[in-house]
Tab-separated table of C-alpha atoms in Angstrom:
chain	number	residue	atom	x	y	z
I	30	UNK	CA	0.000	0.000	0.000
I	31	UNK	CA	1.485	3.331	-1.081
I	32	UNK	CA	0.521	6.790	0.179
I	33	UNK	CA	-1.573	8.654	-2.414
I	34	UNK	CA	-0.661	12.185	-3.422
I	35	UNK	CA	-4.161	13.321	-2.409
I	36	UNK	CA	-4.891	12.320	1.192
I	37	UNK	CA	-8.621	11.971	0.374
I	38	UNK	CA	-7.943	9.044	-2.003
I	39	UNK	CA	-7.431	5.403	-1.027
I	40	UNK	CA	-3.831	4.177	-0.951
I	41	UNK	CA	-2.231	3.099	-4.193
I	42	UNK	CA	-1.434	-0.581	-4.514
I	43	UNK	CA	1.861	-1.788	-5.962
I	44	UNK	CA	3.948	-4.936	-6.138
I	45	UNK	CA	7.426	-4.297	-4.753
I	46	UNK	CA	9.890	-5.640	-7.311
I	47	UNK	CA	13.143	-4.448	-5.718
I	48	UNK	CA	14.397	-2.552	-2.665
I	49	UNK	CA	17.667	-0.618	-2.834
I	50	UNK	CA	19.472	2.198	-1.075
I	51	UNK	CA	21.886	4.789	-2.407
I	52	UNK	CA	25.174	5.934	-0.861
I	53	UNK	CA	23.260	8.372	1.427
I	54	UNK	CA	21.062	5.556	2.791
I	55	UNK	CA	17.947	6.752	0.964
I	56	UNK	CA	15.854	3.636	0.497
I	57	UNK	CA	13.941	3.323	-2.772
I	58	UNK	CA	11.471	0.703	-3.963
I	59	UNK	CA	10.960	-0.315	-7.562
I	60	UNK	CA	7.262	-1.082	-7.937
I	61	UNK	CA	4.832	-2.406	-10.496
I	62	UNK	CA	1.510	-0.600	-10.074
I	63	UNK	CA	-1.904	-2.139	-9.744
I	64	UNK	CA	-4.713	0.043	-11.083
I	65	UNK	CA	-8.202	0.227	-9.650
I	66	UNK	CA	-10.942	-0.120	-12.284
I	67	UNK	CA	-11.891	3.558	-11.962
I	68	UNK	CA	-8.269	4.501	-12.785
I	69	UNK	CA	-8.355	2.596	-16.081
I	70	UNK	CA	-9.643	3.532	-19.499
I	71	UNK	CA	-13.333	2.556	-19.489
I	72	UNK	CA	-13.658	2.888	-15.711
I	73	UNK	CA	-15.428	0.644	-13.232
I	74	UNK	CA	-17.970	-1.795	-14.675
I	75	UNK	CA	-20.799	-3.719	-13.022
I	76	UNK	CA	-18.804	-6.952	-12.889
I	77	UNK	CA	-15.744	-5.436	-11.198
I	78	UNK	CA	-15.579	-6.459	-7.580
I	79	UNK	CA	-14.953	-3.929	-4.823
I	80	UNK	CA	-11.494	-5.450	-4.206
I	81	UNK	CA	-10.532	-5.897	-7.883
I	82	UNK	CA	-7.258	-4.505	-9.197
I	83	UNK	CA	-5.508	-4.692	-12.586
I	84	UNK	CA	-1.814	-5.605	-12.746
I	85	UNK	CA	-0.317	-2.942	-14.998
I	86	UNK	CA	2.806	-2.672	-17.109
I	87	UNK	CA	3.554	0.619	-15.319
I	88	UNK	CA	6.790	0.469	-13.288
I	89	UNK	CA	8.132	3.218	-11.058
I	90	UNK	CA	10.721	3.988	-8.394
I	91	UNK	CA	9.410	5.507	-5.161
I	92	UNK	CA	10.828	6.474	-1.794
I	93	UNK	CA	10.337	3.686	0.744
I	94	UNK	CA	8.806	6.373	2.997
I	95	UNK	CA	5.663	6.296	0.834
I	96	UNK	CA	4.967	2.666	1.786
I	97	UNK	CA	2.006	2.678	4.197
I	98	UNK	CA	1.491	-1.004	4.779
I	99	UNK	CA	1.119	-4.460	3.337
I	100	UNK	CA	-1.765	-6.028	1.472
I	101	UNK	CA	-2.202	-9.324	-0.331
I	102	UNK	CA	-3.189	-9.333	-3.996
I	103	UNK	CA	-4.474	-12.815	-4.816
I	104	UNK	CA	-5.093	-14.380	-8.180
I	105	UNK	CA	-8.802	-14.320	-9.002
I	106	UNK	CA	-9.050	-18.095	-8.582
I	107	UNK	CA	-7.432	-18.046	-5.133
I	108	UNK	CA	-9.512	-15.051	-4.006
I	109	UNK	CA	-12.771	-16.868	-4.789
I	110	UNK	CA	-11.619	-19.722	-2.535
I	111	UNK	CA	-11.015	-17.506	0.521
I	112	UNK	CA	-13.251	-18.352	3.476
I	113	UNK	CA	-12.957	-14.834	4.909
I	114	UNK	CA	-11.921	-11.768	2.928
I	115	UNK	CA	-10.007	-9.288	5.074
I	116	UNK	CA	-9.391	-5.581	4.590
I	117	UNK	CA	-5.896	-6.411	3.284
I	118	UNK	CA	-7.139	-8.869	0.612
I	119	UNK	CA	-7.449	-7.826	-3.038
I	120	UNK	CA	-7.458	-9.761	-6.315
I	121	UNK	CA	-6.517	-9.378	-9.957
I	122	UNK	CA	-7.648	-11.248	-13.081
I	123	UNK	CA	-6.576	-8.817	-15.819
I	124	UNK	CA	-3.270	-7.334	-16.864
I	125	UNK	CA	-3.592	-3.733	-17.980
I	126	UNK	CA	-1.476	-1.823	-20.500
I	127	UNK	CA	-1.512	1.698	-19.106
I	128	UNK	CA	-0.497	3.446	-22.359
I	129	UNK	CA	-3.163	1.829	-24.548
I	130	UNK	CA	-5.881	0.818	-22.084
I	131	UNK	CA	-5.780	-2.779	-23.382
I	132	UNK	CA	-6.529	-5.759	-21.132
I	133	UNK	CA	-5.187	-9.302	-21.114
I	134	UNK	CA	-7.124	-11.499	-21.339
I	135	UNK	CA	-9.433	-9.445	-23.507
I	136	UNK	CA	-12.317	-11.895	-22.927
I	137	UNK	CA	-13.586	-13.748	-19.877
I	138	UNK	CA	-16.306	-16.300	-19.264
I	139	UNK	CA	-19.790	-14.905	-18.757
I	140	UNK	CA	-22.580	-16.318	-16.608
I	141	UNK	CA	-26.295	-15.952	-16.053
I	142	UNK	CA	-28.826	-14.852	-18.624
I	143	UNK	CA	-27.438	-11.304	-18.256
I	144	UNK	CA	-24.133	-12.634	-19.683
I	145	UNK	CA	-21.895	-10.785	-17.242
I	146	UNK	CA	-18.469	-11.925	-16.038
I	147	UNK	CA	-18.423	-13.227	-12.492
I	148	UNK	CA	-18.205	-10.663	-9.669
I	149	UNK	CA	-17.237	-12.392	-6.403
I	150	UNK	CA	-19.177	-9.744	-4.457
I	151	UNK	CA	-22.471	-10.949	-5.962
I	152	UNK	CA	-24.358	-14.017	-4.802
I	153	UNK	CA	-25.133	-16.565	-7.505
I	154	UNK	CA	-27.187	-19.771	-7.479
I	155	UNK	CA	-26.523	-22.869	-9.563
I	156	UNK	CA	-29.194	-24.743	-11.505
I	157	UNK	CA	-29.418	-28.436	-10.621
I	158	UNK	CA	-30.256	-29.276	-14.235
I	159	UNK	CA	-27.844	-27.441	-16.512
I	160	UNK	CA	-25.319	-26.443	-13.800
I	161	UNK	CA	-25.315	-22.818	-15.013
I	162	UNK	CA	-24.987	-19.985	-12.474
I	163	UNK	CA	-27.554	-17.173	-12.075
I	164	UNK	CA	-27.920	-13.895	-10.183
I	165	UNK	CA	-31.037	-14.082	-8.000
I	166	UNK	CA	-32.462	-10.853	-9.486
I	167	UNK	CA	-32.079	-12.246	-13.022
I	168	UNK	CA	-34.347	-15.185	-12.142
I	169	UNK	CA	-36.920	-13.136	-10.242
I	170	UNK	CA	-35.921	-13.656	-6.618
I	171	UNK	CA	-34.380	-11.628	-3.831
I	172	UNK	CA	-30.997	-12.354	-2.267
I	173	UNK	CA	-32.795	-13.342	0.929
I	174	UNK	CA	-34.925	-15.866	-0.986
I	175	UNK	CA	-31.825	-17.243	-2.731
I	176	UNK	CA	-30.013	-17.728	0.580
I	177	UNK	CA	-32.913	-19.886	1.814
I	178	UNK	CA	-32.953	-22.156	-1.265
I	179	UNK	CA	-32.354	-25.846	-0.865
I	180	UNK	CA	-32.820	-26.557	-4.592
I	181	UNK	CA	-32.891	-24.414	-7.701
I	182	UNK	CA	-33.869	-25.244	-11.290
I	183	UNK	CA	-33.726	-22.512	-13.915
I	184	UNK	CA	-36.671	-21.694	-16.172
I	185	UNK	CA	-35.219	-23.533	-19.193
I	186	UNK	CA	-34.602	-26.734	-17.246
I	187	UNK	CA	-38.021	-26.580	-15.601
I	188	UNK	CA	-39.580	-26.120	-19.086
I	189	UNK	CA	-37.622	-29.152	-20.379
I	190	UNK	CA	-38.720	-31.145	-17.339
I	191	UNK	CA	-42.353	-30.170	-17.985
I	192	UNK	CA	-42.095	-31.197	-21.669
I	193	UNK	CA	-40.676	-34.594	-20.694
I	194	UNK	CA	-43.500	-35.030	-18.184
I	195	UNK	CA	-46.100	-34.198	-20.881
I	196	UNK	CA	-44.532	-36.763	-23.210
I	197	UNK	CA	-44.967	-39.454	-20.581
I	198	UNK	CA	-41.412	-39.853	-19.362
I	199	UNK	CA	-40.553	-37.680	-16.406
I	200	UNK	CA	-36.835	-37.372	-15.726
I	201	UNK	CA	-36.112	-38.394	-12.171
I	202	UNK	CA	-34.161	-35.872	-10.145
I	203	UNK	CA	-30.529	-36.654	-9.482
I	204	UNK	CA	-30.382	-37.581	-5.812
I	205	UNK	CA	-26.956	-36.126	-5.091
I	206	UNK	CA	-27.513	-32.845	-6.940
I	207	UNK	CA	-27.546	-29.915	-4.579
I	208	UNK	CA	-27.572	-26.231	-5.222
I	209	UNK	CA	-25.475	-24.071	-3.024
I	210	UNK	CA	-26.348	-20.417	-2.820
I	211	UNK	CA	-22.855	-19.164	-2.217
I	212	UNK	CA	-19.940	-17.668	-4.064
I	213	UNK	CA	-19.404	-19.011	-7.559
I	214	UNK	CA	-16.426	-21.378	-7.598
I	215	UNK	CA	-15.598	-22.160	-11.233
């Protein structure tokens, strides 16, 4: 965590690449900056999590006196596996080219009928039939209702189930299928 130039802003986040001192014992850190979504070209989008950062190609040398503290920037996959997210935990899933505003990867998987990339801050439920993930609001339920679910079948799967029933062969439910209304873990 690096002190921002404007005290009203949150601290900057950087990966310390190297620590060195000169002949007058001035300690400097070579850093690789992480950008917050609102600092990037295009700004913050709906699918960006509150703790999301972009690993940039922007390197810099700063005085060690600007270091305010330590944080942990996890890979996206590891962040989604955390049991408890602390104030010091952040994640990244994109690399960002500061000069051009380009992202790598330039595409990510999308979920739900709204076709948005996964935001670990948002609750999602999984369909027992097709195994797709959905935002509660996109399937007409509140977060509170989703948290109380024991089973969930999306509209398409329930329509398919109904058609099979009408044709005289009802698909039996899979006994070990269970929907968990928790963070998406793909």
